[in-house]
JSON list of C-alpha atoms in Angstrom, two decimals:
[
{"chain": "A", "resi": 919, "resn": "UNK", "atom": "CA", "xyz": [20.55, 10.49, -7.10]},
{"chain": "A", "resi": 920, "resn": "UNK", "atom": "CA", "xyz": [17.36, 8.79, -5.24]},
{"chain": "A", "resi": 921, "resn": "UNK", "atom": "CA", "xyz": [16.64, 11.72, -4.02]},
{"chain": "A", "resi": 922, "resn": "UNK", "atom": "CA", "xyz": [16.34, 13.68, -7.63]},
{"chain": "A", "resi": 923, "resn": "UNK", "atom": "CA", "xyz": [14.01, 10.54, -8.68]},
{"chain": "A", "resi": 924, "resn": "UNK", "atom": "CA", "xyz": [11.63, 11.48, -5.29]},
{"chain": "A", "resi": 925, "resn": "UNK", "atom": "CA", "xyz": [12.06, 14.88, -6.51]},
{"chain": "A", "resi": 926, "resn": "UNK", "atom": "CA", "xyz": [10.78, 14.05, -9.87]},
{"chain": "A", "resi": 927, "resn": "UNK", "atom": "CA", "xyz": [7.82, 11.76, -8.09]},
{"chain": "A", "resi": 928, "resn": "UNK", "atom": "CA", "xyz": [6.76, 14.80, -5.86]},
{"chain": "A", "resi": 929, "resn": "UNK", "atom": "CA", "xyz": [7.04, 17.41, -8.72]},
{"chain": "A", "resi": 930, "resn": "UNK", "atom": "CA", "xyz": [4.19, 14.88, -10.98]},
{"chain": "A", "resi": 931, "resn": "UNK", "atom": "CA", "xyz": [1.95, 15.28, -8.72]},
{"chain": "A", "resi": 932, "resn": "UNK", "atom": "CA", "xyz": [1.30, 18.67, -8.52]},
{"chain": "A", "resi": 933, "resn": "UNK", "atom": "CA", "xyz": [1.45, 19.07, -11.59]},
{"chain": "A", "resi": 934, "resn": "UNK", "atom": "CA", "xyz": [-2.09, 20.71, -13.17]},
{"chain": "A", "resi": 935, "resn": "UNK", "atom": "CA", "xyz": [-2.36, 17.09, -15.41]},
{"chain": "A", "resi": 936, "resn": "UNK", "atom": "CA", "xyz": [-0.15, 14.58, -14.31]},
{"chain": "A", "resi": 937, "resn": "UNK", "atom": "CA", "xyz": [0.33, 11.50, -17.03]},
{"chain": "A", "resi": 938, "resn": "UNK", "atom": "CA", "xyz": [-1.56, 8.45, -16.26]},
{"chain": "A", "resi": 939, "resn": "UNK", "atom": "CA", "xyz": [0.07, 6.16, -13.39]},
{"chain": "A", "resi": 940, "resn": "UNK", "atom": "CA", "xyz": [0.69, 2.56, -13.60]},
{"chain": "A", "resi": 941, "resn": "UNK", "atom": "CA", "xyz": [0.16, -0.22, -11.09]},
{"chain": "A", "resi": 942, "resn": "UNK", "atom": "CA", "xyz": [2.21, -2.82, -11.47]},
{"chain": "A", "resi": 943, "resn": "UNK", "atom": "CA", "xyz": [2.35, -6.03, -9.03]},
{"chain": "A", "resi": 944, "resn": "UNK", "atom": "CA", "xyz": [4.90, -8.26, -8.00]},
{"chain": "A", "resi": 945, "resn": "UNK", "atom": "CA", "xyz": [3.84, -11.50, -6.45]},
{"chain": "A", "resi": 946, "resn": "UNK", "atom": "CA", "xyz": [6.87, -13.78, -4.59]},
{"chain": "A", "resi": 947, "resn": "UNK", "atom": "CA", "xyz": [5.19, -17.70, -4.00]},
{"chain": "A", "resi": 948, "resn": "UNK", "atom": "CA", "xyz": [7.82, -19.18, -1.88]},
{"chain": "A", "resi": 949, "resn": "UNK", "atom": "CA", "xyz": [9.44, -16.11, -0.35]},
{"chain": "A", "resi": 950, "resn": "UNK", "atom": "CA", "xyz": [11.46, -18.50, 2.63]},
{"chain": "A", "resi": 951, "resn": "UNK", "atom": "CA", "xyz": [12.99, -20.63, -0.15]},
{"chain": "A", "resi": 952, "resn": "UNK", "atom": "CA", "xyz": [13.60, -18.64, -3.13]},
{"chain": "A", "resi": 953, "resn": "UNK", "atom": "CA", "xyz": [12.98, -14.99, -1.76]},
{"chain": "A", "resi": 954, "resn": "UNK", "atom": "CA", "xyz": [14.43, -13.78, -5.07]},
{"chain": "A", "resi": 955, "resn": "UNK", "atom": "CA", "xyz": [11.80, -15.14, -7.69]},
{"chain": "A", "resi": 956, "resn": "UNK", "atom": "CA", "xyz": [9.16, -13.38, -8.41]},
{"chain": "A", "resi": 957, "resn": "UNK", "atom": "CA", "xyz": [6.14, -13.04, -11.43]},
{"chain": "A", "resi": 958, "resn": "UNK", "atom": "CA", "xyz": [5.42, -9.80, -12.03]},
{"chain": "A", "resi": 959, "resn": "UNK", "atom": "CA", "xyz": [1.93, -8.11, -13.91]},
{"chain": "A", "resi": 960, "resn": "UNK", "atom": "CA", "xyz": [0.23, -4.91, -14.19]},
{"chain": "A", "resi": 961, "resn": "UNK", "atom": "CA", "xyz": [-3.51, -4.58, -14.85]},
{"chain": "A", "resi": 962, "resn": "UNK", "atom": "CA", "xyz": [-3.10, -3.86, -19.04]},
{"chain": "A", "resi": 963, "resn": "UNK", "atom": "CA", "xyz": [-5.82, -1.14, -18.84]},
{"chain": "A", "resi": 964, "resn": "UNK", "atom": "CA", "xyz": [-3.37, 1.53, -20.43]},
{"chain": "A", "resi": 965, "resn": "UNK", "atom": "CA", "xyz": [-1.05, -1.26, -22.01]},
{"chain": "A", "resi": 966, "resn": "UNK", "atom": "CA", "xyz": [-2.15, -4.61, -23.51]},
{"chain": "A", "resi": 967, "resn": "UNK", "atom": "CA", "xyz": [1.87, -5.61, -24.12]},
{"chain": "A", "resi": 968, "resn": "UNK", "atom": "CA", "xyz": [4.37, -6.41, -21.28]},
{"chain": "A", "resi": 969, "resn": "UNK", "atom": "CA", "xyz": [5.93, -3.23, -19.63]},
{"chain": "A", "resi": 970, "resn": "UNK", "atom": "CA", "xyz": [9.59, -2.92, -18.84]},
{"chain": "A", "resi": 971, "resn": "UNK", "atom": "CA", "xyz": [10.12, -1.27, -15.40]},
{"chain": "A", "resi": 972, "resn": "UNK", "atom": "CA", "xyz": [13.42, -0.51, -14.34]},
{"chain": "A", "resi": 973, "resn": "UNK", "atom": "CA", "xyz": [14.71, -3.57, -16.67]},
{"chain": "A", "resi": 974, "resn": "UNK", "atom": "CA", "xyz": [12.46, -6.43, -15.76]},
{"chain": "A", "resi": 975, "resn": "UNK", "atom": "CA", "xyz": [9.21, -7.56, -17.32]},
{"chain": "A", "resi": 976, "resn": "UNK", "atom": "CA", "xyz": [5.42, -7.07, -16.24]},
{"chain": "A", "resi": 977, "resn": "UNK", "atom": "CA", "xyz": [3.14, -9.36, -17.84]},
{"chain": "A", "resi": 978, "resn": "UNK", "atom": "CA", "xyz": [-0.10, -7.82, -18.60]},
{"chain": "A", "resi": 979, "resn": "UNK", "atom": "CA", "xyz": [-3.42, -10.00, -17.11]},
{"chain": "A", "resi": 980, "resn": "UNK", "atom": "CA", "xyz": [-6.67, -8.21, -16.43]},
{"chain": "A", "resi": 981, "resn": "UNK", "atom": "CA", "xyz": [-6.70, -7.18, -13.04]},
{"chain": "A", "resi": 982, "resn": "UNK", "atom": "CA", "xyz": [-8.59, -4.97, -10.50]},
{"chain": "A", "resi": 983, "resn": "UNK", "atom": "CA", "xyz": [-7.51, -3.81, -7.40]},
{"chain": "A", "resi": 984, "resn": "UNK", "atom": "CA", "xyz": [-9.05, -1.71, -4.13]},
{"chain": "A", "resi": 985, "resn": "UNK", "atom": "CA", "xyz": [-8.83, -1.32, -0.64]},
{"chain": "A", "resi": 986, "resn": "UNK", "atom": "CA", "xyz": [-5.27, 0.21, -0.56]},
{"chain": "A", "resi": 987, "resn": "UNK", "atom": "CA", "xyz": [-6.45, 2.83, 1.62]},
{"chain": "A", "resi": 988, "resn": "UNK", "atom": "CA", "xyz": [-4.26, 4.36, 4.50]},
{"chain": "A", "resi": 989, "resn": "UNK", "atom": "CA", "xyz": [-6.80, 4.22, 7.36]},
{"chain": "A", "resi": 990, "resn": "UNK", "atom": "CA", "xyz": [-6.93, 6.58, 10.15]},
{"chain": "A", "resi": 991, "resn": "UNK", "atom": "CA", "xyz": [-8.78, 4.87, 12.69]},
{"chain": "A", "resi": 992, "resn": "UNK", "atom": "CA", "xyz": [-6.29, 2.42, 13.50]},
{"chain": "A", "resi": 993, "resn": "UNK", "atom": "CA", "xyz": [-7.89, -0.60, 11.57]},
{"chain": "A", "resi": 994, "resn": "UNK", "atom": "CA", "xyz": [-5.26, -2.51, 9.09]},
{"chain": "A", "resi": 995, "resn": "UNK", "atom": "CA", "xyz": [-6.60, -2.42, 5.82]},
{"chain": "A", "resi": 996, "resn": "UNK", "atom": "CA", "xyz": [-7.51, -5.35, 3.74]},
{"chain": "A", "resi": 997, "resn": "UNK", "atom": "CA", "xyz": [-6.79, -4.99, -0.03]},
{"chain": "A", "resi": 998, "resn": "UNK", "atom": "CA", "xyz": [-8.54, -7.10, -2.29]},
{"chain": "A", "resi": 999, "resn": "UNK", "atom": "CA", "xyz": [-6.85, -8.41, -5.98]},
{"chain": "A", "resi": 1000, "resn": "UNK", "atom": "CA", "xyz": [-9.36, -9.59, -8.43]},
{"chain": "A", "resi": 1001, "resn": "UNK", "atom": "CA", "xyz": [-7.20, -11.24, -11.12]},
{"chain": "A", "resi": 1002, "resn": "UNK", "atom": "CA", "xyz": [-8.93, -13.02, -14.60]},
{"chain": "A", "resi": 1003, "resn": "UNK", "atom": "CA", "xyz": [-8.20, -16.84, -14.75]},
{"chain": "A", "resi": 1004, "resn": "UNK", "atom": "CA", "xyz": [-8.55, -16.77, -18.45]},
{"chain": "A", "resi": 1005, "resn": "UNK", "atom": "CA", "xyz": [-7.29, -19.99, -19.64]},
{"chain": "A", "resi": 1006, "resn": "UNK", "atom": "CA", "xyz": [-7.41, -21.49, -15.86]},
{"chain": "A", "resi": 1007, "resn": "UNK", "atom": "CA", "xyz": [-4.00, -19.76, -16.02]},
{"chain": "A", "resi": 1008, "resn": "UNK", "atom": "CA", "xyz": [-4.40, -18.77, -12.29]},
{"chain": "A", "resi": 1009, "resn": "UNK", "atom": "CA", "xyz": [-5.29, -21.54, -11.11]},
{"chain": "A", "resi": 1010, "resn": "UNK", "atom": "CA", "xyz": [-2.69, -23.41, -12.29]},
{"chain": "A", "resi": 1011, "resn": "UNK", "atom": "CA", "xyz": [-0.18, -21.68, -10.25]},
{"chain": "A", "resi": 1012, "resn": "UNK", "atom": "CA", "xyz": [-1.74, -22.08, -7.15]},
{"chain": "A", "resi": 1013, "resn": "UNK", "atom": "CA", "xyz": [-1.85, -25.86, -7.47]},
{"chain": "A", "resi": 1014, "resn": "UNK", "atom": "CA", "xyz": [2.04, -25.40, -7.99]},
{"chain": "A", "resi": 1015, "resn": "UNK", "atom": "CA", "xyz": [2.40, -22.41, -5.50]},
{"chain": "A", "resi": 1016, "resn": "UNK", "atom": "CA", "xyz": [-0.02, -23.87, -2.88]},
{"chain": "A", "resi": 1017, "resn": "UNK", "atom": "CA", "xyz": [-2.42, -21.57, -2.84]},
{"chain": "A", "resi": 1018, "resn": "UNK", "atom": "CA", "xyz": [0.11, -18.02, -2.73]},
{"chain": "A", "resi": 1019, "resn": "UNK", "atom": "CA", "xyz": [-0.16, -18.72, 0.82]},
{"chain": "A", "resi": 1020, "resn": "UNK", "atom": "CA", "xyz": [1.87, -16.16, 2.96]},
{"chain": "A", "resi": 1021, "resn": "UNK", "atom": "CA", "xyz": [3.49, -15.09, -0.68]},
{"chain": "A", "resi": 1022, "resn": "UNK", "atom": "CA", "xyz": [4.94, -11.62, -0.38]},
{"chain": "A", "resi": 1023, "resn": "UNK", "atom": "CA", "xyz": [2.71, -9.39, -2.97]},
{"chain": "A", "resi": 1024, "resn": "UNK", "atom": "CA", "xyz": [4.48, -5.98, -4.04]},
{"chain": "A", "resi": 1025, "resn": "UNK", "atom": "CA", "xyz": [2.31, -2.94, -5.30]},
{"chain": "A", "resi": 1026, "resn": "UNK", "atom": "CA", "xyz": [4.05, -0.43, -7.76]},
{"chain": "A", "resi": 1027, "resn": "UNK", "atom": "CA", "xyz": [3.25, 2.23, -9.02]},
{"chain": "A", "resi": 1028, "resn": "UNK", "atom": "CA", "xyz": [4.89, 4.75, -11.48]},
{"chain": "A", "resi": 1029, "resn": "UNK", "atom": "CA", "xyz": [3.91, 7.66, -14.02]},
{"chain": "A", "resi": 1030, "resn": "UNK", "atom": "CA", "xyz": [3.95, 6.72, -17.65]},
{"chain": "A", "resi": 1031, "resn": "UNK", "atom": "CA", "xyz": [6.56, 9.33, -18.58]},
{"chain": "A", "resi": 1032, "resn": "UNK", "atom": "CA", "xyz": [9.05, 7.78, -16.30]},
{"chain": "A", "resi": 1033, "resn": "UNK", "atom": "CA", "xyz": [8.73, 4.53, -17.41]},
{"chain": "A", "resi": 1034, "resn": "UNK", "atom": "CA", "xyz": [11.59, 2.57, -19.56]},
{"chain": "A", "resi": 1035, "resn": "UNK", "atom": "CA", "xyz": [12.21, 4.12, -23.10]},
{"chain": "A", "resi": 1036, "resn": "UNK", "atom": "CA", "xyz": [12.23, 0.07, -24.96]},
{"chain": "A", "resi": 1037, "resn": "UNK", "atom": "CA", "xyz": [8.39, 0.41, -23.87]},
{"chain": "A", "resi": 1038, "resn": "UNK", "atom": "CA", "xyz": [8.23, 3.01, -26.82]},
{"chain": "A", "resi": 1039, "resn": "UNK", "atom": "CA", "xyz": [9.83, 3.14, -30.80]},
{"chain": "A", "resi": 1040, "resn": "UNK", "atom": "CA", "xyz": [11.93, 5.97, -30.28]},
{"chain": "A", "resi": 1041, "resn": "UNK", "atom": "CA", "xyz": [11.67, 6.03, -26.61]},
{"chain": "A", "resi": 1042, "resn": "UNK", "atom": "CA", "xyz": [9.05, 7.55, -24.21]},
{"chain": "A", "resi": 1043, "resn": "UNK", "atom": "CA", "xyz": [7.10, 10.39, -26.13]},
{"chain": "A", "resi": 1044, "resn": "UNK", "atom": "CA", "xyz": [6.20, 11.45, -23.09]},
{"chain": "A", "resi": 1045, "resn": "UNK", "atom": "CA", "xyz": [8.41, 12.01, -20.62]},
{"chain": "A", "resi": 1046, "resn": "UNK", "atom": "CA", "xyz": [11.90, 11.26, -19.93]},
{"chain": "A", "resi": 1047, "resn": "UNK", "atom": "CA", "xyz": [12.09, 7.53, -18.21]},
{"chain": "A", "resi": 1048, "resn": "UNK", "atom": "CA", "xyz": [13.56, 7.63, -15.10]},
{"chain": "A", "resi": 1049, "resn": "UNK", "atom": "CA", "xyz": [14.09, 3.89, -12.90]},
{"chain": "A", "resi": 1050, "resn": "UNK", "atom": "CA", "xyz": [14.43, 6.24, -9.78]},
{"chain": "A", "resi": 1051, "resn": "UNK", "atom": "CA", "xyz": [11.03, 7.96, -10.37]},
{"chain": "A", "resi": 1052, "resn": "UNK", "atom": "CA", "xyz": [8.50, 5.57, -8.60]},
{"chain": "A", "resi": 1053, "resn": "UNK", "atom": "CA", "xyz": [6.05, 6.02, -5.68]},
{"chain": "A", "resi": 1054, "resn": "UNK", "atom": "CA", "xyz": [6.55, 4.29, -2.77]},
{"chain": "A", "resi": 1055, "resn": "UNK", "atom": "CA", "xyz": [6.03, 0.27, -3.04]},
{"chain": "A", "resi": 1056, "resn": "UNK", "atom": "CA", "xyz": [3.49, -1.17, -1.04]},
{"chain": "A", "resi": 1057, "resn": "UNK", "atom": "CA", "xyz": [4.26, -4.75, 0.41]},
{"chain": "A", "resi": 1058, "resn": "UNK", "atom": "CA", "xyz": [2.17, -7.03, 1.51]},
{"chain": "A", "resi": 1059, "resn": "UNK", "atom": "CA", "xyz": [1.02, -10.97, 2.72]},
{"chain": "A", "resi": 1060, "resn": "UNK", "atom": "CA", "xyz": [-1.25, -13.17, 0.83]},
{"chain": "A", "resi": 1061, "resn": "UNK", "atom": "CA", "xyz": [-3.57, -13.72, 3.03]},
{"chain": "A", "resi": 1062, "resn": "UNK", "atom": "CA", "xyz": [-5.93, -15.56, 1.49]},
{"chain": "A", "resi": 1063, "resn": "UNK", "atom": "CA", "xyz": [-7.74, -16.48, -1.50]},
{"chain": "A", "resi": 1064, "resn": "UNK", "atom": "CA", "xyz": [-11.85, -15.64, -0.94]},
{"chain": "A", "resi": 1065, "resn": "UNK", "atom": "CA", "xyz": [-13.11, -16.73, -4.30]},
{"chain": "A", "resi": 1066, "resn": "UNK", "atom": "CA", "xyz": [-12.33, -18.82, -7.18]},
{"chain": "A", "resi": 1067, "resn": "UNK", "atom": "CA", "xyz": [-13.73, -19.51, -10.47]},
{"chain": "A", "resi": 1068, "resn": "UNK", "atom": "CA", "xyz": [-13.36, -20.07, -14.00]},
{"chain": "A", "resi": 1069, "resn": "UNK", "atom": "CA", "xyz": [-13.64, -15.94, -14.54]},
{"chain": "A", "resi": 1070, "resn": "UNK", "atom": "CA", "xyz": [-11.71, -15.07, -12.06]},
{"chain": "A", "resi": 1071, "resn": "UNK", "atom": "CA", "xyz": [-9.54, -15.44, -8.51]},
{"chain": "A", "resi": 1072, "resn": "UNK", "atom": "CA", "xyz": [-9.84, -13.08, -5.72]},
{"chain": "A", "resi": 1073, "resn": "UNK", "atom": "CA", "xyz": [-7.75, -12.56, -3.17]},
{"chain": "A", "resi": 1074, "resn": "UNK", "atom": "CA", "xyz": [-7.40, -10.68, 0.41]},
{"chain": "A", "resi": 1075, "resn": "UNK", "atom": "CA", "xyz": [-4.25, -8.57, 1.10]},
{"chain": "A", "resi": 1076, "resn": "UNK", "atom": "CA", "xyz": [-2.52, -8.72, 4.98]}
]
């Protein structure tokens, strides 16, 4: 059945005009203690509410992301998250998460129109949702935090 859901995946993006994709992020502050928890956003350009993804919730926080590249030169690339700290919401959790030092940081990403029907009334208008259609995730280290304000926190990917 994983293998239909790559299918799927692989199929959307040849299409002529694939549906928007979604980012959605996963960060894990004490991955050595409690490996399994885990806070999970997406970037709420498309959608302002939560999204459901495969049953669990993504918080929406404005977000930008870039460096994700696949280099080949042999250089390791170094993704940068700029994340808003509206309400010093962010930096609240790194007083209680030290810092997301070394915290495991998941990238997702997945077309609307596979995405879970409670997103929609009446389910997904437009597509069918599938939990087994998703692009690869992308995992990677905290590796530090480079700036910090009242606007926003950035931080650089390992």
């Amino acid at each position: 059945m994983a293998e239909e859901g790559k299918n799927k995946v692989a199929r959307s993006l040849l299409d002529l005009q694939p549906t928007a994709i979604l980012e959605m992020f996963q960060v894990y502050p004490d991955r050595i203690n409690k490996p399994d928890s885990w806070l999970g956003f997406h970037g709420g350009s498309i959608y302002s509410d939560c999204i459901t993804w495969q049953g669990s919730k993504y918080q929406p926080l404005a977000m930008e992301s870039e460096g994700f590249d696949i280099l080949g030169d042999g250089k390791l690339a170094r993704p940068k998250v700029r994340v808003s700290n509206q309400n010093n919401i962010i930096t609240q959790l790194l007083q209680v998460h030290k810092d997301f030092k070394n915290a495991k940081f998941v990238r997702k990403r997945v077309f609307v129109k596979f995405i879970d029907d409670v997103n929609f009334e009446g389910g997904n208008p437009f597509g069918e949702a599938d939990s087994k259609a998703e692009l690869t995730d992308e995992t990677w280290l905290m590796g530090r935090k480079t700036q910090e304000s009242k606007l926003f926190v950035e931080f650089e990917l390992n």
